[in-house]
Amino acid sequence: MKVFGFEYRSIGSIILFFIIATIISYPLGLIAGALPKALLSLNKVSMPTAIALYLILDTFATFWGLRITDYCMQPISAKNISIFVISLIFALLGVSDIKKIPYDEER
């Protein structure tokens, strides 16, 4: 994690950091996943738009979960750019969930 700019005192503290951040960002993450899926299933947006919306919302949700946790935990220190990169990576890993929604391309 030091490659991404995280500084920590122990492996246990970084594991605890991510567990707490996951719990904090979970409510926003639900919305980030559900909104693009709903709009896509109702044919209100195209697949690329749904993916872009998901990436933006999920990155935002994860960023703030990590940022709040970083602020509250003294043994962990992370720069905003590091938090953003990790958040974007996590969002990119979840894009496959959006692609599973049936989509009518002939709108």
Short mmCIF file of N, CA and C in Angstrom, two decimals:
data_model
loop_
_atom_site.label_atom_id
_atom_site.label_comp_id
_atom_site.label_asym_id
_atom_site.label_seq_id
_atom_site.Cartn_x
_atom_site.Cartn_y
_atom_site.Cartn_z
N MET A 1 0.82 -1.20 0.00
CA MET A 1 0.00 0.00 0.00
C MET A 1 0.86 1.27 0.00
N LYS A 2 2.12 1.12 0.36
CA LYS A 2 2.99 2.30 0.35
C LYS A 2 3.20 2.83 -1.06
N VAL A 3 3.04 1.95 -2.05
CA VAL A 3 3.15 2.38 -3.45
C VAL A 3 2.06 3.41 -3.76
N PHE A 4 0.87 3.24 -3.18
CA PHE A 4 -0.25 4.14 -3.41
C PHE A 4 -0.21 5.37 -2.51
N GLY A 5 0.76 5.49 -1.63
CA GLY A 5 0.88 6.67 -0.78
C GLY A 5 0.27 6.51 0.59
N PHE A 6 -0.06 5.30 0.98
CA PHE A 6 -0.59 5.06 2.32
C PHE A 6 0.58 4.84 3.27
N GLU A 7 0.50 5.45 4.42
CA GLU A 7 1.47 5.22 5.47
C GLU A 7 0.73 4.66 6.67
N TYR A 8 1.24 3.56 7.22
CA TYR A 8 0.55 2.91 8.32
C TYR A 8 1.57 2.28 9.25
N ARG A 9 1.12 1.98 10.48
CA ARG A 9 2.03 1.45 11.48
C ARG A 9 2.07 -0.08 11.47
N SER A 10 0.96 -0.72 11.10
CA SER A 10 0.93 -2.17 11.11
C SER A 10 -0.07 -2.67 10.06
N ILE A 11 0.06 -3.94 9.72
CA ILE A 11 -0.86 -4.55 8.77
C ILE A 11 -2.27 -4.57 9.36
N GLY A 12 -2.36 -4.79 10.66
CA GLY A 12 -3.67 -4.80 11.32
C GLY A 12 -4.39 -3.47 11.18
N SER A 13 -3.64 -2.37 11.26
CA SER A 13 -4.28 -1.06 11.16
C SER A 13 -4.79 -0.80 9.74
N ILE A 14 -4.10 -1.28 8.72
CA ILE A 14 -4.57 -1.08 7.35
C ILE A 14 -5.79 -1.96 7.08
N ILE A 15 -5.81 -3.16 7.64
CA ILE A 15 -7.00 -4.02 7.49
C ILE A 15 -8.19 -3.38 8.18
N LEU A 16 -8.00 -2.89 9.40
CA LEU A 16 -9.07 -2.21 10.11
C LEU A 16 -9.53 -0.96 9.36
N PHE A 17 -8.59 -0.26 8.76
CA PHE A 17 -8.90 0.93 7.97
C PHE A 17 -9.88 0.60 6.85
N PHE A 18 -9.60 -0.45 6.10
CA PHE A 18 -10.47 -0.80 4.98
C PHE A 18 -11.80 -1.38 5.44
N ILE A 19 -11.83 -2.08 6.55
CA ILE A 19 -13.10 -2.59 7.08
C ILE A 19 -13.99 -1.43 7.49
N ILE A 20 -13.46 -0.48 8.22
CA ILE A 20 -14.25 0.67 8.65
C ILE A 20 -14.69 1.51 7.46
N ALA A 21 -13.79 1.71 6.50
CA ALA A 21 -14.14 2.49 5.31
C ALA A 21 -15.25 1.81 4.52
N THR A 22 -15.23 0.49 4.45
CA THR A 22 -16.28 -0.24 3.75
C THR A 22 -17.62 -0.04 4.44
N ILE A 23 -17.64 -0.10 5.75
CA ILE A 23 -18.88 0.10 6.50
C ILE A 23 -19.41 1.52 6.30
N ILE A 24 -18.53 2.50 6.33
CA ILE A 24 -18.94 3.89 6.18
C ILE A 24 -19.46 4.17 4.77
N SER A 25 -18.80 3.62 3.75
CA SER A 25 -19.20 3.92 2.37
C SER A 25 -20.31 3.02 1.85
N TYR A 26 -20.73 2.03 2.62
CA TYR A 26 -21.75 1.08 2.15
C TYR A 26 -23.07 1.73 1.75
N PRO A 27 -23.65 2.64 2.55
CA PRO A 27 -24.94 3.24 2.13
C PRO A 27 -24.84 4.00 0.80
N LEU A 28 -23.79 4.78 0.62
CA LEU A 28 -23.61 5.49 -0.66
C LEU A 28 -23.30 4.51 -1.78
N GLY A 29 -22.61 3.44 -1.47
CA GLY A 29 -22.29 2.43 -2.47
C GLY A 29 -23.53 1.73 -2.99
N LEU A 30 -24.51 1.55 -2.12
CA LEU A 30 -25.78 0.94 -2.57
C LEU A 30 -26.46 1.82 -3.60
N ILE A 31 -26.49 3.10 -3.34
CA ILE A 31 -27.11 4.05 -4.28
C ILE A 31 -26.29 4.09 -5.57
N ALA A 32 -24.97 4.09 -5.44
CA ALA A 32 -24.09 4.14 -6.61
C ALA A 32 -24.30 2.95 -7.52
N GLY A 33 -24.61 1.81 -6.96
CA GLY A 33 -24.86 0.62 -7.77
C GLY A 33 -26.27 0.53 -8.29
N ALA A 34 -27.23 0.97 -7.50
CA ALA A 34 -28.64 0.81 -7.87
C ALA A 34 -29.12 1.83 -8.90
N LEU A 35 -28.68 3.05 -8.80
CA LEU A 35 -29.17 4.10 -9.70
C LEU A 35 -28.84 3.83 -11.16
N PRO A 36 -27.59 3.53 -11.51
CA PRO A 36 -27.31 3.23 -12.92
C PRO A 36 -28.05 1.98 -13.43
N LYS A 37 -28.16 0.96 -12.56
CA LYS A 37 -28.88 -0.25 -12.95
C LYS A 37 -30.34 0.04 -13.22
N ALA A 38 -30.95 0.85 -12.36
CA ALA A 38 -32.36 1.19 -12.54
C ALA A 38 -32.57 2.00 -13.82
N LEU A 39 -31.75 2.99 -14.04
CA LEU A 39 -31.88 3.80 -15.24
C LEU A 39 -31.63 2.98 -16.50
N LEU A 40 -30.72 2.05 -16.42
CA LEU A 40 -30.43 1.19 -17.57
C LEU A 40 -31.57 0.23 -17.86
N SER A 41 -32.13 -0.37 -16.81
CA SER A 41 -33.22 -1.32 -17.02
C SER A 41 -34.49 -0.62 -17.51
N LEU A 42 -34.64 0.65 -17.21
CA LEU A 42 -35.79 1.42 -17.70
C LEU A 42 -35.51 2.06 -19.06
N ASN A 43 -34.34 1.77 -19.63
CA ASN A 43 -33.91 2.33 -20.91
C ASN A 43 -33.88 3.85 -20.92
N LYS A 44 -33.51 4.43 -19.80
CA LYS A 44 -33.37 5.88 -19.70
C LYS A 44 -31.96 6.35 -20.08
N VAL A 45 -31.00 5.44 -19.96
CA VAL A 45 -29.62 5.76 -20.32
C VAL A 45 -29.04 4.60 -21.13
N SER A 46 -27.98 4.88 -21.87
CA SER A 46 -27.30 3.84 -22.63
C SER A 46 -26.31 3.11 -21.72
N MET A 47 -25.79 1.99 -22.21
CA MET A 47 -24.82 1.21 -21.42
C MET A 47 -23.58 2.03 -21.09
N PRO A 48 -22.97 2.74 -22.05
CA PRO A 48 -21.78 3.54 -21.69
C PRO A 48 -22.09 4.64 -20.66
N THR A 49 -23.28 5.23 -20.76
CA THR A 49 -23.66 6.26 -19.78
C THR A 49 -23.86 5.65 -18.40
N ALA A 50 -24.48 4.47 -18.35
CA ALA A 50 -24.68 3.79 -17.06
C ALA A 50 -23.34 3.43 -16.43
N ILE A 51 -22.41 2.98 -17.24
CA ILE A 51 -21.09 2.63 -16.72
C ILE A 51 -20.37 3.87 -16.21
N ALA A 52 -20.43 4.96 -16.96
CA ALA A 52 -19.80 6.21 -16.53
C ALA A 52 -20.43 6.73 -15.24
N LEU A 53 -21.76 6.67 -15.16
CA LEU A 53 -22.46 7.11 -13.95
C LEU A 53 -22.07 6.25 -12.76
N TYR A 54 -21.99 4.94 -12.97
CA TYR A 54 -21.58 4.05 -11.90
C TYR A 54 -20.16 4.37 -11.43
N LEU A 55 -19.24 4.56 -12.37
CA LEU A 55 -17.86 4.86 -12.01
C LEU A 55 -17.75 6.15 -11.19
N ILE A 56 -18.49 7.17 -11.61
CA ILE A 56 -18.46 8.44 -10.88
C ILE A 56 -19.04 8.29 -9.48
N LEU A 57 -20.23 7.68 -9.39
CA LEU A 57 -20.91 7.56 -8.09
C LEU A 57 -20.15 6.63 -7.14
N ASP A 58 -19.68 5.49 -7.64
CA ASP A 58 -18.98 4.55 -6.77
C ASP A 58 -17.62 5.10 -6.33
N THR A 59 -16.93 5.78 -7.22
CA THR A 59 -15.66 6.41 -6.84
C THR A 59 -15.91 7.45 -5.76
N PHE A 60 -16.96 8.25 -5.92
CA PHE A 60 -17.31 9.26 -4.92
C PHE A 60 -17.62 8.61 -3.57
N ALA A 61 -18.43 7.56 -3.59
CA ALA A 61 -18.83 6.89 -2.34
C ALA A 61 -17.61 6.30 -1.63
N THR A 62 -16.79 5.60 -2.37
CA THR A 62 -15.62 4.98 -1.76
C THR A 62 -14.61 6.02 -1.30
N PHE A 63 -14.44 7.08 -2.11
CA PHE A 63 -13.51 8.15 -1.73
C PHE A 63 -13.89 8.73 -0.37
N TRP A 64 -15.16 9.05 -0.18
CA TRP A 64 -15.56 9.67 1.08
C TRP A 64 -15.50 8.70 2.24
N GLY A 65 -15.78 7.42 1.99
CA GLY A 65 -15.62 6.43 3.06
C GLY A 65 -14.17 6.33 3.50
N LEU A 66 -13.27 6.28 2.53
CA LEU A 66 -11.85 6.22 2.86
C LEU A 66 -11.35 7.52 3.48
N ARG A 67 -11.83 8.64 2.97
CA ARG A 67 -11.39 9.95 3.48
C ARG A 67 -11.82 10.16 4.93
N ILE A 68 -13.05 9.82 5.24
CA ILE A 68 -13.55 9.97 6.62
C ILE A 68 -12.77 9.04 7.55
N THR A 69 -12.53 7.82 7.12
CA THR A 69 -11.78 6.87 7.93
C THR A 69 -10.34 7.36 8.14
N ASP A 70 -9.74 7.90 7.09
CA ASP A 70 -8.38 8.44 7.20
C ASP A 70 -8.33 9.58 8.21
N TYR A 71 -9.33 10.42 8.20
CA TYR A 71 -9.38 11.55 9.12
C TYR A 71 -9.48 11.08 10.58
N CYS A 72 -10.22 10.00 10.80
CA CYS A 72 -10.48 9.53 12.16
C CYS A 72 -9.42 8.58 12.71
N MET A 73 -8.64 7.95 11.86
CA MET A 73 -7.64 6.98 12.33
C MET A 73 -6.24 7.60 12.32
N GLN A 74 -5.64 7.70 13.48
CA GLN A 74 -4.31 8.28 13.59
C GLN A 74 -3.19 7.40 13.00
N PRO A 75 -3.27 6.06 13.13
CA PRO A 75 -2.15 5.25 12.61
C PRO A 75 -2.08 5.18 11.08
N ILE A 76 -3.08 5.70 10.40
CA ILE A 76 -3.12 5.66 8.94
C ILE A 76 -3.01 7.08 8.40
N SER A 77 -2.23 7.22 7.34
CA SER A 77 -2.11 8.51 6.67
C SER A 77 -2.16 8.25 5.17
N ALA A 78 -3.05 8.94 4.49
CA ALA A 78 -3.16 8.77 3.04
C ALA A 78 -3.42 10.12 2.39
N LYS A 79 -2.82 10.30 1.23
CA LYS A 79 -3.04 11.54 0.48
C LYS A 79 -4.34 11.41 -0.31
N ASN A 80 -4.95 12.55 -0.62
CA ASN A 80 -6.21 12.53 -1.37
C ASN A 80 -6.07 11.85 -2.73
N ILE A 81 -4.97 12.07 -3.40
CA ILE A 81 -4.79 11.44 -4.71
C ILE A 81 -4.70 9.92 -4.56
N SER A 82 -4.08 9.46 -3.50
CA SER A 82 -4.00 8.03 -3.23
C SER A 82 -5.37 7.45 -2.97
N ILE A 83 -6.16 8.15 -2.19
CA ILE A 83 -7.51 7.70 -1.89
C ILE A 83 -8.34 7.67 -3.17
N PHE A 84 -8.18 8.68 -4.02
CA PHE A 84 -8.92 8.71 -5.27
C PHE A 84 -8.54 7.54 -6.18
N VAL A 85 -7.26 7.24 -6.29
CA VAL A 85 -6.81 6.14 -7.16
C VAL A 85 -7.36 4.81 -6.65
N ILE A 86 -7.29 4.57 -5.36
CA ILE A 86 -7.82 3.33 -4.79
C ILE A 86 -9.33 3.26 -5.02
N SER A 87 -10.03 4.37 -4.83
CA SER A 87 -11.47 4.41 -5.05
C SER A 87 -11.83 4.09 -6.49
N LEU A 88 -11.08 4.65 -7.42
CA LEU A 88 -11.32 4.40 -8.84
C LEU A 88 -11.05 2.93 -9.19
N ILE A 89 -10.00 2.37 -8.62
CA ILE A 89 -9.70 0.95 -8.86
C ILE A 89 -10.84 0.08 -8.36
N PHE A 90 -11.34 0.36 -7.16
CA PHE A 90 -12.47 -0.41 -6.62
C PHE A 90 -13.70 -0.26 -7.50
N ALA A 91 -13.95 0.94 -8.01
CA ALA A 91 -15.09 1.16 -8.89
C ALA A 91 -14.94 0.39 -10.20
N LEU A 92 -13.73 0.39 -10.76
CA LEU A 92 -13.50 -0.35 -11.99
C LEU A 92 -13.70 -1.85 -11.80
N LEU A 93 -13.40 -2.36 -10.62
CA LEU A 93 -13.62 -3.77 -10.34
C LEU A 93 -15.10 -4.13 -10.26
N GLY A 94 -15.95 -3.14 -9.99
CA GLY A 94 -17.39 -3.38 -9.88
C GLY A 94 -18.18 -3.14 -11.15
N VAL A 95 -17.54 -2.70 -12.21
CA VAL A 95 -18.24 -2.39 -13.46
C VAL A 95 -18.94 -3.62 -14.04
N SER A 96 -18.41 -4.79 -13.80
CA SER A 96 -19.01 -6.00 -14.35
C SER A 96 -20.44 -6.21 -13.85
N ASP A 97 -20.77 -5.69 -12.68
CA ASP A 97 -22.14 -5.79 -12.18
C ASP A 97 -23.12 -5.02 -13.05
N ILE A 98 -22.70 -3.90 -13.58
CA ILE A 98 -23.56 -3.09 -14.46
C ILE A 98 -23.77 -3.81 -15.79
N LYS A 99 -22.75 -4.47 -16.27
CA LYS A 99 -22.84 -5.14 -17.56
C LYS A 99 -23.73 -6.37 -17.54
N LYS A 100 -24.11 -6.85 -16.34
CA LYS A 100 -24.97 -8.02 -16.24
C LYS A 100 -26.45 -7.70 -16.46
N ILE A 101 -26.81 -6.42 -16.45
CA ILE A 101 -28.20 -6.00 -16.60
C ILE A 101 -28.60 -6.17 -18.05
N PRO A 102 -29.76 -6.79 -18.32
CA PRO A 102 -30.24 -6.88 -19.70
C PRO A 102 -30.48 -5.46 -20.25
N TYR A 103 -30.02 -5.23 -21.44
CA TYR A 103 -30.08 -3.90 -22.01
C TYR A 103 -30.57 -3.99 -23.44
N ASP A 104 -31.58 -3.21 -23.77
CA ASP A 104 -32.13 -3.18 -25.11
C ASP A 104 -31.40 -2.10 -25.91
N GLU A 105 -30.52 -2.51 -26.82
CA GLU A 105 -29.72 -1.55 -27.57
C GLU A 105 -30.50 -0.91 -28.72
N GLU A 106 -31.69 -1.39 -29.03
CA GLU A 106 -32.47 -0.88 -30.15
C GLU A 106 -33.50 0.16 -29.71
N ARG A 107 -33.11 1.11 -28.88
CA ARG A 107 -34.07 2.10 -28.40
C ARG A 107 -34.33 3.10 -29.44
#
